[in-house]
């Protein structure tokens, strides 16, 4: 029986190529030689980390490469500038302030175990202890308790700051947006201010999904002096092109200019999608022993990429298309909106794009009505949101890229 019956031969070829270490759509990049673009952002972060009293808040949309930028920059600094320590923690909804800094505290020898414990001791005696009880033939009991306290105060920003102030370290706190309690965010801001006031070498980088920086610090004002905000925008086309060409060069594959242009267009500034599409293209080329990646490979790759995309994007589109008549017409409508290449777009712009892509005339009134059907009062379950009269945007900024991948047709997606 051939081992390729289960695709093992293809898996081994792909593994040997190292392509999954070059294009990494599902994990943040943490090696500087695999990180392309964002030179200005890297330079700014290095400058801030090297500045006394400065800490960093890195925020922006999902999928723009925040964690990759933070990890590769920290790795570069530790290797080239100093030999400080690097700790990283990804928050989740179960985290509270007292659970965030356990690793660095344990590293310097702090006992972060249970804060206090009470032990009770029962003592029993005979009739000599209590004559009345003895006459009744009963035992006498006395109870005493001792409280053992851990001196650690993990709920105090100032206590933690004083413990960590002498540790030469970069601490990356990722997914800060998942912290549920506003008080925990306030304490985090207070800790950063305390570290800055102490001129500590313990540096904190906060990373999270947010539209504004105050979303991640609960609007804490006193931290603004020492916490520098960097809003990470989508990558420009040239940086996406660098990801494609440099990555393909590393695995000795050559995409045509047309393929590169289409990947740039579909990615819409999101490195995640550039990595995802390039990975699928490269895997097909490796399996078929091809050096050049042409449109036929790209079309197949997009089918695989659609299947491998995040489930929430797929579910959002499928859920709304199941509830409307003529779903195919709405697929074309979404594809036209996705190709507007704007965060906010007017129905008239979608009308023009509809004509350009499909050579179909549709009135603005009819199109606006259909666009409204793609909105929902519950924004979390909506594909589109209204941002003004006759003006719309995608609720999830990654959705246009996903739509271009899912509704792919090489004849209607412009380069």
XYZ file of C-alpha atoms in Angstrom:
415
model
C 0.000 0.000 0.000
C 1.385 3.396 -0.970
C 2.118 5.715 1.946
C 0.591 8.544 -0.083
C -2.823 6.904 0.328
C -3.072 9.015 3.469
C -1.127 11.937 2.017
C 1.996 11.069 3.993
C 4.367 11.548 1.064
C 3.012 15.064 0.489
C 3.205 15.887 4.197
C 6.858 14.781 4.319
C 7.732 16.839 1.228
C 6.081 19.928 2.701
C 7.730 19.364 6.081
C 11.163 18.973 4.490
C 10.721 22.227 2.535
C 10.390 24.278 5.737
C 7.564 26.318 4.202
C 5.495 26.133 7.403
C 8.268 27.925 9.259
C 8.280 30.730 6.672
C 4.546 31.317 6.171
C 2.853 31.109 9.575
C -0.787 32.300 9.394
C -1.825 30.595 12.624
C 1.054 31.555 14.925
C 2.805 34.877 15.578
C 6.206 35.344 13.958
C 8.983 35.285 16.554
C 12.072 35.076 14.349
C 13.524 38.246 12.909
C 14.687 36.537 9.687
C 11.056 35.617 8.928
C 9.680 39.075 9.694
C 9.223 41.456 6.753
C 7.912 45.006 6.607
C 7.030 47.246 9.567
C 10.569 48.696 9.688
C 9.324 52.049 11.004
C 7.250 50.393 13.709
C 10.174 48.203 14.795
C 12.461 51.240 14.980
C 9.940 53.143 17.083
C 9.436 50.252 19.505
C 13.186 49.778 19.970
C 13.577 53.482 20.705
C 10.772 53.414 23.299
C 11.994 50.267 25.050
C 15.465 51.778 25.298
C 14.040 54.988 26.858
C 13.976 55.135 30.693
C 10.503 55.159 32.210
C 8.743 54.297 28.967
C 6.344 51.419 28.455
C 4.350 50.532 25.326
C 0.699 49.964 24.459
C 0.356 48.275 21.062
C -3.227 48.090 19.828
C -5.301 47.817 16.663
C -7.551 45.485 14.698
C -7.331 41.717 14.865
C -4.926 40.197 12.328
C -2.694 43.219 11.648
C 0.352 41.557 13.242
C 0.549 43.101 16.731
C 1.903 40.022 18.524
C 4.365 39.228 15.735
C 5.714 42.778 15.841
C 6.057 42.728 19.639
C 7.740 39.309 19.811
C 10.204 39.847 16.979
C 11.158 43.311 18.234
C 11.771 42.004 21.762
C 13.779 39.087 20.402
C 15.909 41.452 18.324
C 16.525 43.766 21.273
C 17.514 40.956 23.617
C 19.895 39.479 21.069
C 21.494 42.680 19.804
C 21.236 45.360 22.490
C 21.141 43.731 25.908
C 20.796 40.356 27.541
C 17.765 41.084 29.694
C 15.049 38.534 30.358
C 11.887 38.167 28.301
C 8.599 36.951 29.750
C 5.340 36.694 27.887
C 1.790 36.005 29.019
C -1.413 35.724 27.008
C -4.429 36.843 29.017
C -7.786 35.131 29.007
C -11.172 35.903 30.515
C -10.277 34.030 33.720
C -7.293 36.285 34.463
C -7.343 38.988 37.126
C -4.626 41.464 38.059
C -3.177 39.169 40.732
C -2.587 36.375 38.167
C -0.696 38.425 35.576
C 2.834 38.683 36.994
C 3.309 35.303 38.659
C 6.156 34.138 36.395
C 8.536 37.101 36.869
C 7.717 37.213 40.598
C 8.525 33.514 40.941
C 11.727 34.081 38.982
C 13.025 36.484 41.653
C 12.019 34.097 44.441
C 8.676 35.516 45.584
C 6.286 33.017 47.122
C 3.096 33.460 45.085
C 1.181 30.621 46.757
C -2.004 30.985 48.845
C -2.148 34.375 50.548
C -3.311 33.136 53.963
C -4.419 29.928 55.635
C -6.090 29.268 58.981
C -5.344 26.070 60.901
C -7.626 24.972 63.747
C -6.542 22.666 66.585
C -8.951 20.749 68.803
C -7.832 19.762 72.294
C -9.673 17.262 74.457
C -9.357 16.614 78.193
C -10.716 14.376 80.987
C -12.732 15.106 84.139
C -9.826 16.943 85.744
C -10.432 19.769 83.271
C -14.075 20.154 83.991
C -15.693 18.623 87.053
C -19.239 19.093 85.777
C -18.386 17.503 82.462
C -16.539 14.685 84.226
C -19.573 13.838 86.344
C -21.550 13.578 83.160
C -18.907 11.230 81.729
C -18.123 13.647 78.845
C -14.905 14.921 77.244
C -14.012 18.632 77.443
C -12.974 20.399 74.201
C -10.999 23.593 73.535
C -10.290 25.037 70.078
C -7.451 27.332 69.037
C -6.477 28.679 65.602
C -3.299 30.017 64.038
C -3.201 32.202 60.901
C -0.218 31.885 58.553
C 0.075 34.826 56.183
C 2.076 35.085 52.972
C 3.669 38.545 52.833
C 3.028 38.731 49.060
C 0.309 41.192 48.089
C -0.492 40.244 44.516
C -3.441 42.640 44.388
C -1.271 45.681 45.017
C 0.296 47.399 41.979
C 2.765 49.179 44.268
C 3.865 45.992 46.039
C 4.491 44.254 42.684
C 6.340 47.319 41.344
C 8.684 47.319 44.330
C 9.410 43.607 43.915
C 10.117 43.802 40.163
C 11.794 47.222 39.928
C 15.332 45.784 39.845
C 14.637 43.039 37.294
C 16.109 43.820 33.858
C 13.280 42.441 31.790
C 10.759 42.939 29.005
C 7.314 41.631 29.926
C 4.900 41.155 27.018
C 1.291 41.031 28.174
C -0.772 39.923 25.190
C -4.549 39.936 24.598
C -5.164 42.520 27.315
C -8.597 43.104 25.774
C -9.767 39.796 27.304
C -9.464 41.170 30.854
C -13.065 41.515 31.986
C -12.819 43.688 35.089
C -12.249 47.433 34.670
C -10.555 47.534 38.081
C -7.898 45.088 36.839
C -7.100 47.424 33.935
C -6.852 50.356 36.355
C -4.407 48.409 38.521
C -2.348 47.541 35.461
C -2.101 51.248 34.615
C -1.141 52.037 38.222
C 1.619 49.404 38.119
C 3.076 50.896 34.937
C 3.077 54.373 36.463
C 4.742 53.046 39.640
C 7.476 51.295 37.615
C 8.095 54.503 35.685
C 8.290 56.575 38.898
C 10.813 54.054 40.276
C 12.915 54.337 37.083
C 12.637 50.554 36.823
C 14.375 48.467 34.170
C 11.293 46.204 34.166
C 9.532 47.110 30.893
C 5.926 46.254 30.062
C 4.452 45.952 26.568
C 0.669 45.713 26.483
C -0.885 44.227 23.344
C -4.585 44.053 22.587
C -7.408 44.437 20.121
C -9.023 47.844 20.471
C -10.241 50.843 18.525
C -8.781 53.285 21.046
C -5.983 52.978 23.604
C -8.296 53.918 26.484
C -10.258 50.693 25.857
C -7.275 48.747 27.213
C -6.431 51.020 30.163
C -10.032 51.814 31.146
C -9.347 55.491 30.456
C -6.755 55.815 33.235
C -5.306 59.338 32.812
C -2.191 59.261 35.006
C -0.498 56.605 32.887
C -0.381 58.676 29.693
C 3.048 60.159 30.447
C 4.811 56.802 30.690
C 2.729 54.547 28.418
C 3.337 55.329 24.757
C 0.520 54.303 22.465
C 1.175 52.712 19.084
C -1.866 52.023 16.962
C -0.847 49.376 14.453
C -2.615 49.964 11.177
C -2.923 47.541 8.304
C 0.260 47.018 6.322
C 0.670 48.939 3.088
C 0.822 47.096 -0.224
C 4.606 47.240 -0.436
C 5.043 45.576 2.948
C 2.589 42.816 1.991
C 4.583 42.386 -1.220
C 7.753 41.965 0.878
C 6.100 39.156 2.847
C 5.166 37.362 -0.379
C 8.407 37.778 -2.321
C 10.886 37.306 0.533
C 9.038 34.266 1.818
C 8.791 32.668 -1.608
C 12.480 33.353 -2.203
C 13.368 31.448 0.965
C 11.626 28.302 -0.324
C 12.779 28.854 -3.923
C 9.346 29.423 -5.447
C 8.531 32.102 -8.016
C 5.017 33.565 -8.133
C 4.056 35.454 -11.280
C 3.493 39.204 -11.060
C -0.231 38.639 -11.568
C -0.388 36.189 -8.649
C 1.524 38.571 -6.380
C -0.809 41.444 -7.300
C -3.886 39.343 -6.536
C -2.542 38.184 -3.170
C -1.775 41.807 -2.267
C -5.295 42.831 -3.255
C -7.003 40.025 -1.363
C -4.914 40.501 1.781
C -6.076 44.134 2.138
C -3.178 44.951 4.465
C -3.625 41.946 6.780
C -0.409 39.888 7.037
C -2.422 36.918 8.307
C -4.148 36.491 4.938
C -0.928 37.034 2.986
C 0.701 34.246 5.008
C -2.350 31.977 4.645
C -2.655 32.308 0.857
C 1.115 32.063 0.292
C 1.284 28.933 2.449
C -1.457 27.217 0.444
C 0.124 28.269 -2.879
C 3.536 27.007 -1.794
C 2.182 23.691 -0.510
C 0.459 22.995 -3.842
C 3.636 23.921 -5.753
C 5.727 21.632 -3.527
C 3.297 18.730 -3.900
C 3.251 19.106 -7.706
C 7.003 19.759 -8.024
C 6.508 23.179 -9.581
C 8.818 26.148 -9.167
C 6.550 28.800 -10.682
C 3.265 29.709 -9.012
C 0.676 30.767 -11.587
C -3.027 31.641 -11.495
C -4.169 28.008 -11.617
C -2.298 27.283 -8.381
C -3.623 30.479 -6.781
C -7.232 29.513 -7.563
C -6.750 26.121 -5.901
C -4.963 27.742 -2.975
C -7.867 30.108 -2.358
C -10.240 27.161 -2.081
C -7.999 25.620 0.594
C -7.557 28.984 2.319
C -11.334 29.465 2.544
C -11.639 26.125 4.338
C -8.745 26.982 6.653
C -9.991 30.470 7.589
C -11.218 31.386 11.056
C -14.520 29.746 11.930
C -16.186 32.918 13.188
C -15.833 34.547 9.754
C -17.332 31.521 8.018
C -20.169 31.304 10.535
C -21.062 35.001 10.171
C -21.400 34.745 6.396
C -23.200 31.383 6.397
C -25.653 32.482 9.094
C -26.883 35.538 7.211
C -26.926 33.909 3.753
C -29.208 31.175 5.111
C -31.813 33.757 6.103
C -32.210 35.614 2.792
C -33.548 34.820 -0.648
C -31.189 34.665 -3.636
C -27.989 34.168 -1.603
C -25.932 34.089 -4.812
C -26.928 37.699 -5.538
C -25.812 38.693 -2.055
C -22.474 36.953 -2.542
C -21.861 39.205 -5.540
C -22.982 42.197 -3.509
C -20.570 41.357 -0.685
C -17.760 40.828 -3.173
C -18.429 44.246 -4.710
C -18.415 45.862 -1.243
C -15.209 44.018 -0.322
C -13.495 45.405 -3.417
C -14.304 49.010 -2.509
C -10.986 49.001 -0.598
C -12.339 51.433 1.993
C -13.164 51.008 5.662
C -16.367 53.054 5.130
C -18.117 52.966 1.774
C -21.261 54.451 0.290
C -23.921 52.490 -1.534
C -23.127 54.515 -4.671
C -19.529 53.245 -4.545
C -20.732 49.657 -4.290
C -23.016 50.303 -7.300
C -20.015 51.435 -9.362
C -17.922 48.462 -8.262
C -20.814 46.105 -9.063
C -20.883 47.457 -12.613
C -17.081 47.252 -12.921
C -16.807 43.642 -11.730
C -19.920 42.018 -13.160
C -21.117 44.444 -15.861
C -24.504 44.540 -14.138
C -26.512 47.708 -13.591
C -28.290 47.995 -10.246
C -30.021 51.075 -8.868
C -28.595 52.716 -5.751
C -31.967 52.446 -4.010
C -32.222 48.707 -4.634
C -28.604 48.134 -3.635
C -28.950 50.226 -0.469
C -31.987 48.147 0.524
C -29.990 44.941 0.050
C -27.064 46.319 2.000
C -29.432 47.100 4.865
C -30.492 43.454 4.912
C -26.880 42.519 5.664
C -26.949 44.599 8.837
C -28.326 43.513 12.180
C -29.308 45.403 15.309
C -27.095 42.954 17.205
C -23.742 44.165 15.841
C -21.917 41.042 17.007
C -24.033 38.957 14.599
C -23.864 41.366 11.684
C -21.683 41.406 8.575
C -22.223 45.106 7.882
C -22.909 48.060 10.149
C -24.370 51.427 9.196
C -21.962 54.276 9.867
C -24.149 57.016 8.405
C -26.899 57.698 5.923
C -26.198 55.469 2.934
C -22.804 54.635 4.416
C -21.652 51.191 5.595
C -18.624 49.297 6.838
C -17.808 45.675 7.595
C -18.331 44.834 11.258
C -15.128 42.735 11.239
C -12.390 44.549 9.265
C -10.987 41.170 8.146
C -14.239 40.262 6.414
C -13.430 41.813 2.985
C -10.339 39.588 2.679
C -12.308 36.526 3.728
C -15.051 37.310 1.204
C -12.528 37.673 -1.620
C -11.061 34.299 -0.680
C -14.399 32.505 -0.216
C -16.202 33.877 -3.273
C -13.095 33.631 -5.425
C -13.411 33.851 -9.154
C -10.243 34.794 -11.030
C -12.297 36.591 -13.689
C -13.925 39.034 -11.290
C -11.297 39.741 -8.628
C -9.232 42.620 -9.986
C -5.444 42.633 -9.664
